[in-house]
Amino acid sequence: PSPMRAVTQPRYGAPESVVLTDAPEPEPKAGEVLVRVHASSVNAADLEILGGWWLVRMASPLRPANRIVGSDVAGTVERVGPDVSGLQPGDEVMGDLSEHGFGGFAELVVAPVEALAPKPPSLSFIEAAAVPSAAWVAIKGVRAHPLEAGSRMLINGAGGGMGTFAVQMAVARGARVTGVDRAGKLDLIRSVGAELAIDCEADDPTHSEHRYDLVLDVQAHRSARDWQRLMAPDGTYRVVGGSGWRIIQSVLLGQLASRSSQQSLGILPGWPHTRQDMDEVNELIGSGAVRPVIDQVYPLVEAAAALRHVADGRAMGKVVVAIAEG
């Protein structure tokens, strides 16, 4: 196979440890398609794998299991493997490959048909690359409690990629949203529809006069018990990212709370993505209710800088890596 450019992770380490190199062009197997990648985006999962998070090392203790970085892709179907229906060369698609070997920071990648959704016509490839992982998990989070007009939802980490999607999705359901994040992100949080925006470094967001039907914790740095103080009697708390210990704590506390009250506390299972997730997000994008928020776009040669920008917690919305023209 002819070579392609790809960003690889030869070892666990900092964002600066990735290497831009030539890699062999992948070949689609049965049920897979070859996608020419126009853009990818940075997710927390990419950084957890690169840094060798303890759960990652349990599966692959010495070096990253997947050589090429990147889970989200937006691009064009180049070639289809055997037994593929529903996609053909030229189709514009987007997908999350975190359950399928990663490989998004490359000019070409293979992906199973079930990992891909049509790219919304209203989005550029750069915008579409920001959607899959963040938006498809966010829609699960918003569905964790039946939100309706007047429901209250709090999103901790509302200024990041997943958070900005979740704010818009909750507002589309009529919820009154409070967003929590660093001071520099508060204007952004309000601009995507939050009624209140709280600086997590200046104020303790777990002390509030409001009670929330749904708390979505995208970056768990406080205990689930702290957030429980804010929950309505039948409220729901879901954690989707952050400290491993906080996540474990949420599971244990959730089991206790469910025995003694109508409250529900626990982990949001972000994967696998379903066709319902994909279709619902595309519908919201098509209606104009939801749009990806793009912080910065980096060329493939600056992939390390893109990863560093997200690792430092500075990203407002999504950070995208541009790979091909278009």
Short mmCIF file of C-alpha atoms in Angstrom, two decimals:
data_model
loop_
_atom_site.label_atom_id
_atom_site.label_comp_id
_atom_site.label_asym_id
_atom_site.label_seq_id
_atom_site.Cartn_x
_atom_site.Cartn_y
_atom_site.Cartn_z
CA PRO A 1 0.00 0.00 0.00
CA SER A 2 1.15 3.54 -0.72
CA PRO A 3 2.11 5.66 2.31
CA MET A 4 -0.05 8.35 3.89
CA ARG A 5 0.67 11.00 6.50
CA ALA A 6 -0.44 10.12 10.03
CA VAL A 7 0.15 11.30 13.61
CA THR A 8 1.36 8.37 15.70
CA GLN A 9 1.90 7.78 19.42
CA PRO A 10 4.94 5.51 19.83
CA ARG A 11 4.77 5.63 23.65
CA TYR A 12 2.73 6.96 26.55
CA GLY A 13 3.58 10.58 27.25
CA ALA A 14 2.71 14.25 26.89
CA PRO A 15 1.00 15.68 23.80
CA GLU A 16 4.44 16.63 22.52
CA SER A 17 5.38 12.95 22.22
CA VAL A 18 3.27 12.40 19.08
CA VAL A 19 5.07 12.06 15.75
CA LEU A 20 3.97 12.97 12.21
CA THR A 21 5.18 10.17 9.96
CA ASP A 22 4.34 8.03 6.96
CA ALA A 23 2.08 5.03 7.57
CA PRO A 24 0.77 2.36 5.19
CA GLU A 25 -2.61 3.05 3.62
CA PRO A 26 -5.21 0.87 5.36
CA GLU A 27 -7.37 -1.61 3.47
CA PRO A 28 -11.11 -1.95 4.20
CA LYS A 29 -12.29 -5.41 5.22
CA ALA A 30 -15.83 -6.80 5.06
CA GLY A 31 -18.33 -4.26 6.41
CA GLU A 32 -15.78 -1.43 6.34
CA VAL A 33 -15.16 1.61 4.18
CA LEU A 34 -12.01 3.60 3.49
CA VAL A 35 -12.52 7.27 4.37
CA ARG A 36 -10.40 10.14 3.09
CA VAL A 37 -10.22 12.26 6.24
CA HIS A 38 -10.74 16.01 5.79
CA ALA A 39 -10.66 16.82 9.50
CA SER A 40 -10.52 15.27 12.95
CA SER A 41 -11.00 16.74 16.42
CA VAL A 42 -9.42 16.34 19.84
CA ASN A 43 -11.29 14.50 22.61
CA ALA A 44 -10.50 13.77 26.24
CA ALA A 45 -10.23 10.07 25.32
CA ASP A 46 -7.32 10.86 22.98
CA LEU A 47 -5.45 12.50 25.86
CA GLU A 48 -6.27 9.72 28.32
CA ILE A 49 -4.80 7.14 25.95
CA LEU A 50 -1.76 9.28 25.12
CA GLY A 51 -1.05 9.93 28.80
CA GLY A 52 -1.51 6.30 29.82
CA TRP A 53 -4.52 6.63 32.15
CA TRP A 54 -4.66 3.66 34.54
CA LEU A 55 -7.66 2.08 32.82
CA VAL A 56 -5.85 2.35 29.48
CA ARG A 57 -2.71 0.71 30.91
CA MET A 58 -4.76 -2.18 32.26
CA ALA A 59 -5.48 -3.14 28.65
CA SER A 60 -2.06 -2.22 27.23
CA PRO A 61 0.53 -1.67 29.98
CA LEU A 62 3.66 -0.78 28.02
CA ARG A 63 2.60 1.31 25.03
CA PRO A 64 -0.61 2.59 23.38
CA ALA A 65 -2.56 -0.25 21.75
CA ASN A 66 -3.49 1.90 18.75
CA ARG A 67 -0.64 3.52 16.89
CA ILE A 68 -2.46 6.39 15.15
CA VAL A 69 -4.08 9.09 17.30
CA GLY A 70 -7.61 10.44 16.90
CA SER A 71 -11.17 9.20 17.28
CA ASP A 72 -13.41 11.70 15.45
CA VAL A 73 -13.37 12.00 11.67
CA ALA A 74 -15.21 13.84 8.92
CA GLY A 75 -14.45 12.99 5.33
CA THR A 76 -15.42 11.31 2.08
CA VAL A 77 -15.84 7.62 1.40
CA GLU A 78 -12.96 6.63 -0.91
CA ARG A 79 -13.58 2.92 -1.30
CA VAL A 80 -15.92 0.28 0.16
CA GLY A 81 -14.99 -3.19 1.34
CA PRO A 82 -16.97 -6.37 0.72
CA ASP A 83 -20.53 -6.70 2.05
CA VAL A 84 -21.07 -2.95 2.46
CA SER A 85 -24.50 -1.50 1.81
CA GLY A 86 -25.76 2.01 2.38
CA LEU A 87 -22.48 3.79 1.60
CA GLN A 88 -20.63 4.35 -1.66
CA PRO A 89 -17.56 6.27 -2.84
CA GLY A 90 -18.12 10.03 -2.67
CA ASP A 91 -20.49 9.94 0.31
CA GLU A 92 -19.68 12.57 2.95
CA VAL A 93 -19.58 11.06 6.43
CA MET A 94 -18.54 11.66 10.04
CA GLY A 95 -17.83 9.17 12.79
CA ASP A 96 -16.29 8.26 16.14
CA LEU A 97 -13.64 5.52 15.85
CA SER A 98 -12.82 5.20 19.56
CA GLU A 99 -14.35 1.72 19.62
CA HIS A 100 -12.84 0.79 16.27
CA GLY A 101 -9.08 1.28 16.59
CA PHE A 102 -8.88 5.10 16.45
CA GLY A 103 -6.69 6.40 13.56
CA GLY A 104 -8.41 9.73 12.86
CA PHE A 105 -5.28 11.91 12.65
CA ALA A 106 -4.39 10.47 9.24
CA GLU A 107 -5.13 11.11 5.59
CA LEU A 108 -7.03 7.83 5.30
CA VAL A 109 -8.75 5.55 7.81
CA VAL A 110 -10.94 2.46 7.67
CA ALA A 111 -14.21 2.46 9.59
CA PRO A 112 -17.10 0.04 9.97
CA VAL A 113 -20.34 1.27 8.47
CA GLU A 114 -22.06 1.34 11.88
CA ALA A 115 -19.52 3.91 13.19
CA LEU A 116 -20.45 6.49 10.54
CA ALA A 117 -23.30 8.95 10.05
CA PRO A 118 -24.05 11.22 7.09
CA LYS A 119 -22.33 14.60 7.33
CA PRO A 120 -25.06 17.25 7.72
CA PRO A 121 -25.12 19.32 4.50
CA SER A 122 -25.16 22.56 6.52
CA LEU A 123 -21.76 21.81 8.12
CA SER A 124 -18.29 22.08 6.67
CA PHE A 125 -15.92 19.16 7.19
CA ILE A 126 -14.16 21.18 9.90
CA GLU A 127 -17.46 21.66 11.75
CA ALA A 128 -18.57 18.06 11.20
CA ALA A 129 -15.32 16.72 12.69
CA ALA A 130 -16.31 18.37 15.99
CA VAL A 131 -19.61 16.51 16.21
CA PRO A 132 -19.37 12.73 16.67
CA SER A 133 -17.95 11.85 20.08
CA ALA A 134 -18.94 15.05 21.89
CA ALA A 135 -22.45 15.43 20.47
CA TRP A 136 -23.37 11.74 20.46
CA VAL A 137 -22.41 11.44 24.14
CA ALA A 138 -24.06 14.78 25.00
CA ILE A 139 -27.40 13.64 23.58
CA LYS A 140 -27.27 10.59 25.85
CA GLY A 141 -26.62 12.91 28.79
CA VAL A 142 -29.56 15.16 27.97
CA ARG A 143 -31.80 12.08 27.63
CA ALA A 144 -30.76 10.80 31.10
CA HIS A 145 -33.74 12.63 32.62
CA PRO A 146 -37.02 13.57 30.89
CA LEU A 147 -36.43 17.30 30.36
CA GLU A 148 -39.32 19.52 29.41
CA ALA A 149 -40.18 23.22 29.37
CA GLY A 150 -39.09 24.73 32.68
CA SER A 151 -36.91 21.79 33.79
CA ARG A 152 -33.60 22.83 35.31
CA MET A 153 -30.30 21.32 34.17
CA LEU A 154 -26.77 22.05 35.39
CA ILE A 155 -23.76 21.19 33.22
CA ASN A 156 -20.33 21.14 34.87
CA GLY A 157 -17.74 21.72 32.14
CA ALA A 158 -20.25 23.55 29.96
CA GLY A 159 -17.63 25.48 27.99
CA GLY A 160 -15.89 22.48 26.43
CA GLY A 161 -16.76 20.41 23.40
CA MET A 162 -19.35 18.13 24.97
CA GLY A 163 -20.63 20.85 27.29
CA THR A 164 -21.45 23.35 24.54
CA PHE A 165 -23.43 20.66 22.71
CA ALA A 166 -25.28 19.65 25.90
CA VAL A 167 -26.29 23.24 26.67
CA GLN A 168 -27.83 23.70 23.23
CA MET A 169 -29.59 20.31 23.34
CA ALA A 170 -31.11 20.98 26.76
CA VAL A 171 -32.28 24.45 25.70
CA ALA A 172 -33.88 22.89 22.61
CA ARG A 173 -35.97 20.76 25.00
CA GLY A 174 -37.10 23.85 26.89
CA ALA A 175 -34.80 23.41 29.90
CA ARG A 176 -33.35 26.29 31.91
CA VAL A 177 -29.62 25.63 31.90
CA THR A 178 -26.88 26.60 34.33
CA GLY A 179 -23.36 26.20 32.96
CA VAL A 180 -20.27 25.84 35.14
CA ASP A 181 -16.69 26.38 33.91
CA ARG A 182 -13.69 28.69 34.13
CA ALA A 183 -14.21 32.46 34.05
CA GLY A 184 -12.93 32.83 30.47
CA LYS A 185 -15.65 30.53 29.15
CA LEU A 186 -18.71 32.14 30.79
CA ASP A 187 -19.59 34.44 27.88
CA LEU A 188 -19.46 31.46 25.51
CA ILE A 189 -21.72 29.42 27.80
CA ARG A 190 -24.30 32.21 27.84
CA SER A 191 -24.03 32.65 24.07
CA VAL A 192 -25.10 29.03 23.43
CA GLY A 193 -28.20 29.44 25.60
CA ALA A 194 -27.37 29.01 29.28
CA GLU A 195 -29.48 31.14 31.62
CA LEU A 196 -26.79 31.20 34.32
CA ALA A 197 -23.00 30.81 34.05
CA ILE A 198 -20.87 30.13 37.13
CA ASP A 199 -17.10 30.53 37.50
CA CYS A 200 -16.03 27.26 39.10
CA GLU A 201 -12.77 28.77 40.38
CA ALA A 202 -14.33 31.79 42.09
CA ASP A 203 -17.56 30.24 43.39
CA ASP A 204 -18.61 26.84 44.69
CA PRO A 205 -21.33 25.83 42.23
CA THR A 206 -22.61 23.12 44.59
CA HIS A 207 -23.94 25.83 46.92
CA SER A 208 -26.99 27.25 45.18
CA GLU A 209 -30.60 28.11 45.92
CA HIS A 210 -31.68 26.25 42.77
CA ARG A 211 -32.57 22.58 42.61
CA TYR A 212 -31.82 20.72 39.40
CA ASP A 213 -33.69 17.93 37.65
CA LEU A 214 -30.51 16.88 35.85
CA VAL A 215 -26.82 17.44 36.63
CA LEU A 216 -24.36 16.41 33.89
CA ASP A 217 -20.78 16.34 35.17
CA VAL A 218 -18.36 16.43 32.24
CA GLN A 219 -15.27 17.01 34.40
CA ALA A 220 -15.68 15.38 37.80
CA HIS A 221 -13.46 17.24 40.23
CA ARG A 222 -16.00 17.48 43.05
CA SER A 223 -17.68 14.54 44.71
CA ALA A 224 -21.06 13.30 43.56
CA ARG A 225 -22.29 13.89 47.12
CA ASP A 226 -21.55 17.61 46.73
CA TRP A 227 -23.66 17.75 43.57
CA GLN A 228 -26.40 15.71 45.25
CA ARG A 229 -27.18 18.76 47.42
CA LEU A 230 -28.43 20.51 44.28
CA MET A 231 -30.63 17.73 43.01
CA ALA A 232 -34.43 17.75 43.00
CA PRO A 233 -36.04 14.93 45.03
CA ASP A 234 -36.33 12.86 41.84
CA GLY A 235 -33.26 14.38 40.20
CA THR A 236 -30.60 12.65 38.10
CA TYR A 237 -26.80 13.02 38.28
CA ARG A 238 -24.58 11.57 35.57
CA VAL A 239 -20.78 11.79 35.37
CA VAL A 240 -19.09 11.35 32.02
CA GLY A 241 -15.49 12.45 32.56
CA GLY A 242 -12.84 13.59 35.02
CA SER A 243 -11.04 11.99 37.94
CA GLY A 244 -11.13 8.18 37.96
CA TRP A 245 -11.67 8.15 41.73
CA ARG A 246 -14.60 10.58 41.43
CA ILE A 247 -16.19 8.35 38.81
CA ILE A 248 -15.85 5.26 41.02
CA GLN A 249 -17.26 7.26 43.93
CA SER A 250 -20.29 8.20 41.81
CA VAL A 251 -21.07 4.55 41.18
CA LEU A 252 -20.88 3.65 44.88
CA LEU A 253 -22.88 6.68 45.99
CA GLY A 254 -25.42 6.05 43.24
CA GLN A 255 -26.10 2.57 44.56
CA LEU A 256 -26.70 3.96 48.05
CA ALA A 257 -28.87 6.85 46.88
CA SER A 258 -31.08 4.67 44.71
CA ARG A 259 -31.93 2.54 47.74
CA SER A 260 -32.90 5.47 49.96
CA SER A 261 -34.50 7.99 47.61
CA GLN A 262 -35.93 8.64 44.15
CA GLN A 263 -32.67 10.29 43.10
CA SER A 264 -30.49 8.59 40.51
CA LEU A 265 -26.69 8.99 40.57
CA GLY A 266 -24.23 7.19 38.33
CA ILE A 267 -22.02 7.07 35.26
CA LEU A 268 -23.28 8.07 31.82
CA PRO A 269 -22.35 5.20 29.49
CA GLY A 270 -21.11 7.21 26.53
CA TRP A 271 -20.63 4.25 24.19
CA PRO A 272 -21.71 2.50 22.07
CA HIS A 273 -23.33 5.14 19.91
CA THR A 274 -26.68 4.17 18.45
CA ARG A 275 -28.30 5.14 15.18
CA GLN A 276 -30.85 7.01 17.33
CA ASP A 277 -28.06 9.16 18.79
CA MET A 278 -26.69 9.95 15.34
CA ASP A 279 -30.08 10.68 13.77
CA GLU A 280 -31.26 12.86 16.67
CA VAL A 281 -28.08 14.96 16.57
CA ASN A 282 -28.33 15.38 12.78
CA GLU A 283 -31.95 16.44 13.18
CA LEU A 284 -31.00 19.08 15.77
CA ILE A 285 -28.21 20.34 13.53
CA GLY A 286 -30.52 20.37 10.51
CA SER A 287 -33.12 22.43 12.39
CA GLY A 288 -30.52 24.97 13.47
CA ALA A 289 -31.03 24.22 17.17
CA VAL A 290 -27.47 22.92 17.58
CA ARG A 291 -24.17 23.94 16.01
CA PRO A 292 -20.66 22.87 16.89
CA VAL A 293 -18.57 25.52 18.64
CA ILE A 294 -15.05 25.56 17.16
CA ASP A 295 -12.27 27.09 19.26
CA GLN A 296 -9.24 26.64 17.01
CA VAL A 297 -8.24 24.75 13.89
CA TYR A 298 -4.70 23.35 13.62
CA PRO A 299 -3.01 21.80 10.57
CA LEU A 300 -1.95 18.16 10.85
CA VAL A 301 1.70 19.18 11.34
CA GLU A 302 0.63 20.99 14.54
CA ALA A 303 -1.35 18.09 16.01
CA ALA A 304 0.78 18.15 19.18
CA ALA A 305 -0.18 21.80 19.77
CA ALA A 306 -3.87 20.93 19.28
CA LEU A 307 -3.61 18.15 21.87
CA ARG A 308 -1.75 20.45 24.27
CA HIS A 309 -4.39 23.19 23.94
CA VAL A 310 -7.11 20.76 25.06
CA ALA A 311 -4.92 19.15 27.74
CA ASP A 312 -4.39 22.58 29.34
CA GLY A 313 -8.17 23.03 29.71
CA ARG A 314 -8.20 26.20 27.62
CA ALA A 315 -10.40 25.01 24.76
CA MET A 316 -13.71 26.83 24.34
CA GLY A 317 -15.75 24.29 22.43
CA LYS A 318 -13.90 21.91 20.14
CA VAL A 319 -10.36 21.92 18.76
CA VAL A 320 -10.11 20.58 15.19
CA VAL A 321 -7.18 19.22 13.20
CA ALA A 322 -7.47 19.97 9.45
CA ILE A 323 -6.08 17.12 7.33
CA ALA A 324 -7.27 17.52 3.72
CA GLU A 325 -8.61 20.43 1.73
CA GLY A 326 -12.38 20.80 1.48
#
